[in-house]
Amino acid sequence: MYTFYLFSILTYMLTKKQTQVLDFIKVYMAKHSYAPSLEEIKKKFKLASVSTAHYYISKLQDAGFLNKEHNQPRAVSTVEAKQTVEIPILGAIAAGQPIEAIEIPDETITITRDEIGKQGKHYALRVQGSSMIDEGIFDGDIVVIRKQDVAENGQTVVAVIDDNEATLKKLYRENGKFRLQPANPTLFPIYRDEVEVRGVVVKIIRNLESQLDQGQSRDEKYVRKIDYSWDYRGEKTKSYTHGIHTYPAMFIPQVGRRLLETYSKEGDTICDIFCGSGSALVESRLIGRNAYGIDLNPLAIFLAKAKTTPINPQKLTKEYIALLDRVEKIKDNEIKRPNFKNIDFWFKDKVIVKLAKLKKAIRTIKDETIQNFLMVAFSETVRYSSNTKTGEFKLVRVKGDKLEKHDPDVIGIFRKHAEKNIAGMTEFYKDAKKDSWTKIIYGDSSKDNGIKANSIDCIVTSPPYGDSRTTVAYGQFSRLSAQWIDVFEDPNDASGIDNDLLGGRATKDLIHTLSSDYLKESLEKIAKQDEARAKDVLSFNLGLNECLKQAHRIIKPGKYFCLVVGNRLVKQVRIPTDFIIAELAEKIGFTCEDIIVRNIPGKRMPIKNSPTNIVGALEETMNKESIVVLRKN
Ligand SMILES: C[S@@+](CC[C@H](N)C(=O)[O-])C[C@H]1O[C@@H](n2cnc3c(N)ncnc32)[C@H](O)[C@@H]1O
């Protein structure tokens, strides 16, 4: 009765819309026992932005309807004091790919006993990732977990798999196995024979402030525009020669094409200054642009050349069939067993023999472009038949029983890849514009690579994310292939290239003359916690600044330079690389025309990048990136 009376008076003081929002929150909470997100409020009331939704929440908080703690819109408080408990936030948990559990010391969250029930011990975790969005669990939420080591079918649990990788998923037992089911239709379940349950989710706490931060830019100098039309969720990304070989942080072809189509025209000469495996170059060839590609990783150069060189599919198929015949006939004593460091650690003996036979057979192909093209499938075969965990960019060896049972069908793997690649080349050969060219340069983009000044009509690129030793380890990723396919002069040097890439060598100190306030602010915050990491970040930005200068030199005045970049998290500091690039580039002689934010639905990114595998050293999963559009003045 009393509560109702209070409601009536207060409702009288609210506007009609505020009352509707409050009612919606109450009904929602009664149904779900947690609050709706700002996005859900925005959608329900067809509001212009999440900040309008936030405005209503603030008003309801000011009027006393919603609790201000944690910015969570809760139901109206009752008068009697409630018993509260302080729950430790033990770290972050991935609602996505499993990550190593990390700890955030000394953080706690206070909630009332009623919200979590009287029984049990509890802890809280901060959620990273979007695999549980259909369960109402979003990136940045805090989940309260009741400690228990058993769970019922369908409960949302903290599960630890493969020794120390924790994930938040719905748990099901089926056919003697466990299924860890994401609540996101775009993601696949994980199956395991063993799962260790560390607790069950009993409450979700949404941090509306952090959602607001993520949802829109607070900065006045530059504005980030969220544009979902750039996501290309669910679209085919492996058409033509795009799928012939995996490479870290590849472009979604649709993004590359759209940028090229928007900012250049047929017959133009474009450049990708960090071309990687050459996705933008493939697209440029398909839409009639001439292209330069530059990269400092020999494996990238090798792949980019293979992807962009059209080969007559009939000739290719003929050579391929002859190759399969030849492999069968090679005797064990006719092969040369490669002898690089740790070969027996990464490959089983009979795998080495089969790979060596395949390599010998490929090397006898006279046409060099065909030989290289089939070497690409061989390179994938090396990775898939090695003792490494698939789905990792870093070299991690499978363990125990799995290693024992590991018995890859080397020729079968090669055939699968080669045939898929030939199909891709057939498409590419048909559609690639015959009168356009692609030139691929092995070089450092922070230096002059011989491209003439003011000669390029458009640059489309995606720089490394920085600190390649700990995030996307291009060198590590390339090492096993490199040791087999002879792209490095000394194959044992392959992982060393990470030191030469942007950000690969930390600076001696933190003194610099780069004029970016955003960079300065980030460096200060990181240096307070870890000076060495701040030096890594500075080194990356110093290198990037030199690359921007070179880009400015080669591009024609008035033309566009598009960079697809990720804003990394280092030591829990989000580095606004997009804004830093904009600031640095404007000093060099560009104008920042646009910053578009897109989701990364399928991009292969590192899921764990702990440099040392120390608990607490894990730093990020990236699920958004920015497209910075610059124009030379
Ligand atoms: C994000 S990847 C590019 C991926 C590419 N868009 C694709 O689709 O495969 C960044 C690339 O930058 C290269 N890189 C790093 N530092 C470089 C430098 N100083 N000069 C040239 N390339 C560099 C890395 O080797 C890597 O291939």
XYZ file of C-alpha atoms and ligand atoms in Angstrom:
660
model
C 0.000 0.000 0.000
C 2.709 2.335 1.146
C 4.814 1.662 -1.959
C 1.864 2.300 -4.197
C 1.178 5.635 -2.533
C 4.780 6.704 -2.997
C 4.559 5.737 -6.617
C 1.462 7.771 -7.258
C 2.953 10.950 -5.901
C 6.244 10.530 -7.696
C 4.664 9.489 -10.943
C 2.825 12.751 -10.853
C 6.177 14.551 -10.982
C 7.451 12.685 -14.003
C 6.778 13.509 -17.647
C 4.714 11.061 -19.657
C 7.773 9.711 -21.442
C 9.743 9.326 -18.206
C 6.862 7.351 -16.716
C 6.750 5.136 -19.779
C 10.494 4.486 -19.551
C 10.179 3.677 -15.855
C 7.284 1.300 -16.518
C 9.251 -0.399 -19.240
C 12.230 -0.901 -16.917
C 9.989 -2.335 -14.190
C 8.230 -4.763 -16.509
C 11.538 -5.758 -18.069
C 13.131 -6.362 -14.683
C 10.201 -8.383 -13.458
C 10.639 -10.624 -16.473
C 14.424 -10.851 -16.641
C 15.550 -9.867 -13.136
C 18.104 -7.513 -14.631
C 17.857 -4.105 -16.243
C 17.404 -3.385 -19.945
C 20.367 -1.956 -21.811
C 20.425 1.613 -23.091
C 20.223 0.183 -26.586
C 17.057 -1.717 -25.658
C 15.504 1.429 -24.170
C 16.472 3.384 -27.269
C 14.923 0.736 -29.509
C 11.732 0.393 -27.474
C 11.006 4.135 -27.550
C 12.499 4.775 -30.985
C 14.882 7.326 -29.464
C 17.444 9.094 -31.623
C 20.474 7.820 -29.682
C 21.601 5.937 -26.609
C 22.461 9.257 -25.008
C 18.748 10.180 -25.106
C 18.047 6.888 -23.326
C 20.738 7.812 -20.842
C 19.079 11.214 -20.333
C 15.858 9.495 -19.235
C 17.776 7.208 -16.895
C 19.537 10.195 -15.296
C 16.191 11.962 -14.815
C 14.719 8.874 -13.171
C 17.798 8.575 -10.991
C 17.615 12.252 -10.007
C 13.955 11.786 -9.149
C 14.933 8.872 -6.927
C 13.304 6.098 -8.914
C 16.451 4.366 -9.915
C 19.370 3.544 -7.779
C 22.461 5.489 -8.718
C 24.891 2.800 -7.638
C 26.642 1.327 -10.658
C 24.275 3.350 -12.818
C 21.945 0.485 -12.916
C 18.322 1.332 -13.452
C 16.710 -0.689 -10.709
C 13.179 -0.850 -9.467
C 12.024 1.796 -7.017
C 13.592 1.343 -3.613
C 11.442 0.277 -0.731
C 11.779 2.192 2.496
C 13.345 -0.393 4.759
C 17.119 -0.672 4.702
C 18.438 -3.703 2.957
C 21.272 -5.974 3.974
C 24.158 -5.447 1.593
C 27.146 -7.620 0.711
C 30.451 -6.685 -0.808
C 31.467 -9.033 -3.582
C 35.001 -9.140 -4.995
C 35.395 -8.590 -8.717
C 37.917 -11.273 -9.442
C 38.679 -10.359 -13.031
C 37.422 -10.493 -16.565
C 35.688 -13.344 -18.317
C 35.245 -13.845 -22.028
C 31.733 -14.130 -23.335
C 33.403 -15.116 -26.553
C 36.416 -17.252 -27.186
C 37.873 -18.659 -24.000
C 40.599 -16.538 -22.452
C 42.824 -17.000 -19.504
C 41.220 -15.806 -16.345
C 42.645 -12.476 -15.239
C 42.551 -10.822 -11.900
C 41.675 -7.253 -11.024
C 42.778 -6.865 -7.419
C 40.914 -4.806 -4.843
C 37.749 -4.151 -6.827
C 34.450 -4.972 -5.224
C 30.807 -4.412 -5.929
C 28.142 -3.875 -3.291
C 24.697 -5.358 -3.794
C 21.781 -6.282 -1.629
C 21.379 -9.829 -0.336
C 17.906 -10.091 -1.906
C 19.430 -9.764 -5.335
C 21.562 -12.880 -5.118
C 19.784 -15.089 -2.614
C 20.736 -15.985 0.935
C 22.830 -19.069 0.167
C 26.314 -19.546 -1.167
C 29.562 -17.717 -1.745
C 29.766 -15.249 -4.591
C 32.260 -13.471 -6.769
C 31.903 -11.130 -9.724
C 33.505 -10.928 -13.143
C 33.564 -8.268 -15.798
C 32.332 -9.539 -19.157
C 34.333 -9.150 -22.356
C 32.816 -9.993 -25.738
C 29.421 -10.513 -27.246
C 28.756 -14.232 -27.337
C 25.993 -14.063 -24.705
C 24.010 -11.123 -26.052
C 20.839 -13.156 -26.558
C 20.924 -13.933 -22.833
C 21.091 -10.205 -22.098
C 24.794 -10.322 -21.181
C 26.765 -7.578 -22.926
C 30.374 -6.513 -23.211
C 31.217 -4.474 -20.091
C 28.519 -5.993 -17.863
C 29.403 -7.393 -14.474
C 28.125 -10.878 -13.702
C 27.729 -12.137 -10.160
C 28.579 -15.810 -9.876
C 27.533 -18.243 -7.161
C 30.467 -20.579 -6.527
C 29.583 -24.188 -7.303
C 31.192 -26.975 -9.251
C 28.051 -28.500 -10.721
C 25.385 -26.969 -12.928
C 22.080 -27.952 -14.414
C 21.548 -28.283 -18.141
C 21.018 -24.866 -19.699
C 22.467 -22.799 -16.842
C 24.885 -19.995 -17.693
C 28.185 -20.963 -16.137
C 31.784 -19.943 -15.764
C 33.518 -22.872 -17.423
C 37.208 -23.594 -17.484
C 38.475 -25.683 -20.375
C 41.898 -26.740 -21.651
C 43.642 -26.139 -18.341
C 43.190 -22.453 -17.707
C 40.862 -20.945 -20.260
C 37.705 -19.523 -18.802
C 34.536 -18.675 -20.664
C 30.972 -17.710 -19.951
C 28.503 -19.979 -21.739
C 25.329 -22.010 -21.358
C 26.218 -25.566 -20.420
C 24.579 -28.694 -21.844
C 25.470 -32.349 -21.403
C 24.883 -34.433 -24.506
C 26.114 -37.810 -25.716
C 28.749 -38.055 -23.040
C 30.197 -34.657 -23.947
C 29.698 -31.091 -22.804
C 28.406 -28.415 -25.119
C 29.239 -24.813 -24.215
C 26.645 -22.857 -26.087
C 27.041 -19.155 -26.915
C 23.860 -17.094 -26.876
C 24.665 -15.408 -30.168
C 23.447 -16.982 -33.411
C 26.601 -16.021 -35.276
C 28.855 -18.120 -33.043
C 29.503 -21.841 -32.805
C 29.308 -23.984 -29.694
C 32.428 -25.440 -28.089
C 32.448 -29.204 -27.373
C 34.669 -30.766 -24.729
C 34.969 -34.105 -22.943
C 35.791 -32.295 -19.750
C 34.595 -28.975 -18.391
C 35.320 -27.556 -14.975
C 32.404 -25.527 -13.630
C 33.447 -22.612 -11.422
C 30.004 -21.206 -10.752
C 26.630 -20.179 -12.063
C 25.521 -16.678 -13.040
C 22.969 -15.337 -10.565
C 22.905 -11.659 -11.495
C 23.858 -9.328 -14.304
C 24.788 -5.740 -13.555
C 24.860 -3.379 -16.437
C 27.172 -0.406 -16.437
C 25.263 2.173 -18.385
C 28.065 4.741 -18.278
C 30.508 2.407 -19.953
C 27.911 1.550 -22.598
C 27.545 5.215 -23.279
C 31.308 5.546 -23.601
C 31.435 2.717 -26.049
C 28.392 3.791 -27.988
C 29.430 7.270 -28.880
C 32.378 9.530 -28.894
C 32.881 11.929 -25.991
C 35.550 13.819 -27.834
C 34.865 17.078 -29.519
C 37.918 17.215 -31.720
C 36.928 14.183 -33.809
C 33.652 12.339 -34.070
C 33.312 8.592 -34.469
C 30.336 7.577 -36.574
C 28.959 4.136 -35.857
C 27.878 2.608 -39.137
C 26.637 -0.961 -39.093
C 26.507 -1.062 -42.870
C 30.272 -1.683 -42.719
C 29.934 -4.895 -40.659
C 29.187 -7.281 -43.533
C 28.050 -9.798 -40.947
C 27.541 -13.237 -42.413
C 28.864 -12.310 -45.855
C 31.260 -14.507 -47.779
C 34.837 -13.423 -47.188
C 36.720 -16.254 -48.861
C 35.712 -15.727 -52.467
C 38.257 -15.499 -55.299
C 41.767 -15.964 -53.921
C 40.928 -14.398 -50.540
C 40.641 -17.760 -48.821
C 43.792 -19.450 -50.078
C 45.766 -18.922 -46.871
C 45.057 -17.664 -43.375
C 46.855 -14.549 -42.211
C 46.411 -12.539 -38.998
C 43.979 -9.604 -39.048
C 42.999 -9.885 -42.714
C 40.787 -7.318 -44.368
C 37.176 -8.214 -44.959
C 37.224 -7.953 -48.781
C 33.965 -6.004 -48.767
C 35.553 -3.266 -46.620
C 38.563 -3.002 -48.920
C 36.384 -2.877 -52.018
C 33.981 -0.304 -50.617
C 36.844 2.005 -49.647
C 38.466 1.620 -53.055
C 35.203 2.206 -54.874
C 34.387 5.240 -52.750
C 37.777 6.907 -52.844
C 39.286 5.903 -56.209
C 38.150 5.236 -59.750
C 38.871 2.702 -62.465
C 42.375 3.036 -63.913
C 43.739 4.731 -60.759
C 46.883 3.541 -59.016
C 46.322 2.652 -55.410
C 48.609 1.433 -52.621
C 48.287 -0.701 -49.510
C 51.274 0.244 -47.361
C 50.740 -2.713 -44.958
C 49.410 -5.137 -47.542
C 49.761 -8.335 -45.481
C 48.398 -11.248 -47.473
C 47.066 -8.815 -50.092
C 43.279 -8.656 -49.604
C 43.001 -5.029 -50.772
C 45.238 -5.818 -53.731
C 42.990 -8.684 -54.867
C 39.996 -6.360 -54.716
C 41.817 -3.611 -56.588
C 42.629 -6.038 -59.399
C 38.991 -7.131 -59.590
C 37.724 -3.584 -59.948
C 40.369 -2.348 -62.360
C 42.825 -0.422 -60.205
C 46.603 -0.736 -60.518
C 48.130 -1.431 -57.139
C 51.289 -1.330 -55.100
C 51.508 -3.397 -51.944
C 54.250 -3.040 -49.326
C 54.988 -5.351 -46.406
C 57.917 -6.269 -44.213
C 56.953 -9.908 -43.674
C 58.327 -12.198 -46.417
C 55.436 -14.630 -45.930
C 52.968 -11.786 -46.544
C 54.812 -10.864 -49.749
C 54.735 -14.459 -50.903
C 50.997 -14.788 -50.240
C 50.111 -11.405 -51.740
C 51.926 -12.301 -54.957
C 50.201 -15.674 -55.201
C 46.792 -14.140 -54.536
C 47.098 -11.404 -57.139
C 48.775 -13.251 -60.026
C 46.108 -14.661 -62.356
C 46.862 -18.208 -63.526
C 45.043 -20.066 -66.265
C 42.990 -22.629 -64.309
C 43.344 -25.346 -66.944
C 47.131 -25.204 -66.831
C 46.980 -25.084 -63.065
C 44.725 -28.141 -62.797
C 46.909 -30.103 -65.188
C 50.017 -29.407 -63.126
C 48.156 -30.239 -59.938
C 47.036 -33.658 -61.184
C 50.543 -34.452 -62.419
C 51.877 -33.371 -59.029
C 49.645 -35.824 -57.136
C 50.925 -38.589 -59.372
C 54.541 -37.628 -58.747
C 54.211 -37.478 -54.961
C 53.040 -41.088 -54.842
C 56.158 -42.235 -56.645
C 58.736 -40.469 -54.465
C 60.540 -42.944 -52.221
C 61.518 -42.232 -48.635
C 65.221 -42.259 -49.454
C 64.781 -39.660 -52.202
C 63.825 -36.806 -49.935
C 65.868 -34.264 -48.074
C 64.633 -33.943 -44.522
C 64.786 -30.271 -43.500
C 66.763 -29.640 -40.401
C 65.596 -26.552 -38.617
C 65.543 -25.903 -34.911
C 62.889 -27.865 -32.988
C 61.529 -29.608 -36.069
C 60.758 -32.731 -34.015
C 58.915 -30.689 -31.429
C 56.531 -29.263 -34.009
C 56.177 -32.216 -36.422
C 55.861 -35.963 -36.077
C 58.402 -37.943 -38.011
C 56.049 -39.441 -40.555
C 54.535 -35.999 -41.145
C 58.006 -34.646 -41.910
C 58.547 -37.391 -44.502
C 55.223 -36.724 -46.233
C 55.726 -32.963 -46.243
C 59.205 -33.373 -47.675
C 57.834 -35.531 -50.521
C 55.137 -32.991 -51.296
C 57.631 -30.166 -51.315
C 59.969 -32.041 -53.634
C 57.110 -32.725 -56.054
C 55.983 -29.080 -56.034
C 59.504 -27.775 -56.562
C 59.816 -29.683 -59.843
C 57.009 -27.624 -61.429
C 58.670 -25.447 -64.061
C 56.158 -22.604 -64.219
C 57.139 -20.478 -61.222
C 53.716 -18.870 -60.691
C 52.066 -22.307 -60.591
C 54.768 -23.638 -58.292
C 54.248 -20.706 -55.905
C 50.492 -21.014 -56.033
C 50.618 -24.678 -55.021
C 53.211 -23.801 -52.375
C 50.490 -21.713 -50.698
C 48.356 -24.833 -50.184
C 51.508 -26.595 -49.010
C 52.120 -23.832 -46.452
C 48.610 -24.332 -45.042
C 49.260 -28.080 -45.002
C 52.404 -27.465 -42.941
C 50.378 -25.594 -40.333
C 47.471 -28.025 -40.213
C 49.652 -31.118 -40.014
C 52.012 -29.670 -37.398
C 51.593 -30.235 -33.684
C 50.257 -26.718 -33.164
C 46.815 -25.839 -31.920
C 44.716 -24.630 -34.821
C 42.850 -21.377 -34.315
C 45.859 -19.717 -32.661
C 48.157 -17.203 -34.273
C 50.837 -17.863 -31.744
C 52.643 -21.172 -31.790
C 51.104 -23.344 -29.113
C 51.698 -27.078 -29.144
C 48.844 -29.523 -28.483
C 49.378 -31.514 -25.345
C 49.165 -35.004 -23.884
C 46.613 -37.384 -25.249
C 45.747 -35.134 -28.150
C 49.349 -35.046 -29.276
C 49.586 -38.794 -28.957
C 46.523 -39.308 -31.163
C 47.548 -36.624 -33.655
C 47.856 -38.437 -37.000
C 47.200 -35.949 -39.794
C 46.497 -37.096 -43.332
C 49.097 -34.816 -44.925
C 48.229 -35.499 -48.567
C 44.504 -35.283 -47.776
C 44.977 -31.870 -46.145
C 47.012 -30.675 -49.112
C 44.412 -31.887 -51.625
C 41.605 -30.174 -49.732
C 43.457 -26.851 -49.697
C 44.863 -27.090 -53.209
C 41.464 -27.882 -54.728
C 39.735 -25.087 -52.828
C 42.496 -22.720 -53.924
C 42.245 -23.764 -57.567
C 38.494 -23.070 -57.432
C 39.289 -19.599 -56.015
C 41.866 -18.938 -58.720
C 39.380 -20.010 -61.406
C 37.000 -17.282 -60.232
C 39.804 -14.732 -59.914
C 41.219 -15.504 -63.370
C 37.790 -14.982 -64.886
C 37.041 -11.655 -63.175
C 40.461 -9.988 -62.670
C 40.860 -7.029 -65.001
C 43.477 -8.044 -67.541
C 44.861 -4.562 -68.159
C 45.543 -3.622 -64.537
C 48.746 -4.524 -62.674
C 49.866 -5.264 -59.116
C 53.399 -4.673 -57.803
C 54.386 -6.021 -54.448
C 57.336 -4.541 -52.608
C 59.181 -6.169 -49.732
C 60.009 -3.146 -47.624
C 59.504 -1.002 -44.567
C 56.686 1.503 -45.056
C 58.277 3.980 -42.695
C 60.993 4.417 -45.353
C 61.124 5.425 -49.006
C 60.398 2.295 -51.052
C 60.937 3.888 -54.422
C 57.333 4.853 -55.167
C 57.366 8.286 -56.839
C 56.175 11.355 -54.929
C 52.601 12.493 -55.702
C 51.914 9.401 -57.833
C 49.263 7.456 -55.878
C 45.528 8.110 -56.233
C 44.398 6.364 -53.061
C 45.880 4.452 -50.111
C 43.789 1.790 -48.388
C 45.444 -0.112 -45.574
C 45.191 -1.662 -42.168
C 48.258 -1.122 -39.994
C 49.372 -3.673 -37.452
C 47.803 -3.208 -34.030
C 51.117 -2.419 -32.432
C 53.250 -4.493 -30.172
C 53.242 -7.478 -32.511
C 55.325 -9.442 -30.057
C 52.329 -9.736 -27.782
C 49.221 -9.187 -29.894
C 49.211 -10.414 -33.471
C 52.539 -12.189 -33.717
C 53.111 -12.078 -37.482
C 56.560 -13.601 -37.178
C 55.472 -16.447 -34.935
C 52.509 -17.119 -37.171
C 54.781 -17.271 -40.211
C 57.586 -19.333 -38.731
C 56.569 -22.924 -39.426
C 55.523 -22.198 -43.008
C 58.618 -20.105 -43.558
C 60.827 -22.946 -42.436
C 59.325 -25.194 -45.094
C 58.659 -22.903 -48.036
C 61.981 -21.056 -48.130
C 60.676 -17.478 -47.994
C 63.274 -16.417 -45.451
C 66.979 -16.523 -46.124
C 67.444 -18.122 -42.744
C 64.163 -19.773 -41.686
C 65.229 -19.638 -38.052
C 64.957 -15.839 -38.295
C 61.213 -15.883 -38.975
C 59.947 -15.016 -35.521
C 62.588 -12.294 -35.308
C 60.650 -10.191 -37.816
C 58.236 -9.193 -35.064
C 61.032 -6.991 -33.751
C 61.300 -5.172 -37.083
C 57.594 -4.474 -37.493
C 55.979 -1.307 -36.176
C 56.328 -1.194 -32.410
C 58.694 -4.157 -32.392
C 61.469 -2.442 -30.458
C 60.642 -0.420 -27.385
C 62.071 3.094 -27.200
C 64.848 3.839 -24.688
C 62.787 6.433 -22.870
C 59.464 8.196 -23.088
C 60.763 11.462 -24.518
C 59.333 12.311 -27.943
C 58.145 15.158 -30.120
C 54.996 13.620 -31.587
C 52.212 16.138 -31.435
C 49.218 14.183 -30.301
C 47.436 14.983 -27.064
C 45.606 11.662 -27.191
C 48.905 9.813 -27.398
C 50.386 11.871 -24.584
C 47.433 11.110 -22.337
C 47.528 7.374 -23.102
C 51.284 7.149 -22.551
C 51.005 8.878 -19.192
C 48.282 6.511 -18.020
C 50.135 3.398 -19.190
C 53.525 4.549 -17.888
C 52.058 4.954 -14.400
C 51.428 1.215 -14.364
C 54.144 -0.149 -16.617
C 56.818 1.971 -18.213
C 58.061 -0.775 -20.518
C 54.625 -1.152 -22.103
C 54.410 2.619 -22.563
C 57.724 2.471 -24.446
C 56.312 -0.230 -26.736
C 53.313 1.963 -27.462
C 55.508 5.001 -28.122
C 57.736 2.997 -30.457
C 54.682 1.898 -32.462
C 53.441 5.456 -32.801
C 56.855 6.824 -33.760
C 57.011 4.215 -36.540
C 53.444 4.884 -37.587
C 54.164 8.610 -37.797
C 57.036 7.904 -40.225
C 54.662 5.735 -42.301
C 52.129 8.587 -42.391
C 54.885 10.890 -43.682
C 55.814 8.437 -46.433
C 52.138 8.030 -47.332
C 51.871 11.808 -47.552
C 54.880 11.889 -49.874
C 53.524 9.330 -52.376
C 49.843 10.315 -52.509
C 48.555 13.018 -54.851
C 47.181 16.243 -53.282
C 43.439 16.117 -52.644
C 43.389 12.283 -52.638
C 42.275 9.907 -49.894
C 44.160 7.745 -47.432
C 41.999 5.220 -45.511
C 43.279 3.325 -42.482
C 41.358 0.563 -40.761
C 42.625 0.517 -37.168
C 41.860 -1.069 -33.826
C 41.898 0.877 -30.587
C 43.892 -1.432 -28.367
C 43.638 -1.844 -24.658
C 46.992 -1.783 -22.877
C 47.029 -2.084 -19.100
C 43.303 -1.396 -19.146
C 43.954 1.894 -20.985
C 42.076 2.142 -24.276
C 44.434 3.783 -26.760
C 42.451 5.868 -29.267
C 44.705 4.984 -32.212
C 42.106 6.404 -34.611
C 42.262 9.846 -32.952
C 46.039 9.654 -32.601
C 46.367 8.957 -36.342
C 44.035 11.848 -37.092
C 46.106 14.220 -34.933
C 49.471 13.072 -36.272
C 48.249 13.096 -39.886
C 46.826 16.609 -39.590
C 50.251 17.845 -38.493
C 51.806 16.195 -41.558
C 49.405 17.758 -44.064
C 46.243 15.662 -44.177
C 42.733 16.575 -43.100
C 40.721 13.983 -41.199
C 37.455 13.742 -43.126
C 35.742 10.879 -41.324
C 36.092 8.236 -38.620
C 33.677 5.350 -39.107
C 33.281 2.634 -36.468
C 32.455 -0.894 -37.564
C 31.942 -4.168 -35.714
C 34.326 -6.991 -36.483
C 32.042 -9.981 -36.866
C 34.467 -12.560 -38.182
C 37.938 -11.088 -38.173
C 40.561 -13.441 -36.819
C 42.036 -11.600 -33.907
C 44.107 -12.789 -31.014
C 41.917 -14.131 -28.273
C 44.631 -14.184 -25.731
C 47.684 -12.104 -25.929
C 49.295 -12.530 -22.628
C 52.944 -11.878 -23.368
C 54.095 -14.140 -20.622
C 51.046 -16.298 -20.002
C 50.975 -14.758 -16.536
C 47.521 -14.495 -15.088
C 46.734 -10.811 -15.199
C 48.760 -10.100 -18.292
C 45.915 -10.625 -20.715
C 44.820 -7.432 -22.277
C 42.102 -7.540 -24.827
C 39.705 -8.984 -27.262
C 38.914 -6.514 -29.967
C 35.476 -6.409 -31.503
C 35.322 -2.966 -33.078
C 37.565 -1.064 -35.410
C 37.684 2.419 -36.874
C 38.098 3.489 -40.458
C 40.017 6.753 -40.500
C 39.571 8.665 -43.755
C 42.272 11.269 -44.397
C 42.669 13.612 -47.342
C 45.955 15.156 -48.430
C 45.712 18.951 -48.305
C 46.862 -5.837 -40.154
S 48.102 -6.582 -41.129
C 47.520 -6.325 -42.744
C 46.601 -7.414 -43.180
C 46.095 -7.219 -44.602
N 45.174 -6.098 -44.683
C 45.431 -8.489 -45.106
O 44.272 -8.466 -45.480
O 46.094 -9.547 -45.072
C 49.446 -5.496 -40.947
C 50.679 -5.831 -41.754
O 51.641 -4.800 -41.536
C 52.917 -5.373 -41.722
N 53.907 -4.435 -41.178
C 54.194 -4.156 -39.896
N 55.133 -3.207 -39.814
C 55.452 -2.853 -41.085
C 56.337 -1.904 -41.653
N 57.104 -1.125 -40.890
N 56.384 -1.806 -42.992
C 55.619 -2.597 -43.782
N 54.746 -3.511 -43.290
C 54.672 -3.643 -41.964
C 52.814 -6.724 -41.037
O 53.783 -7.610 -41.525
C 51.396 -7.143 -41.422
O 51.402 -7.972 -42.555
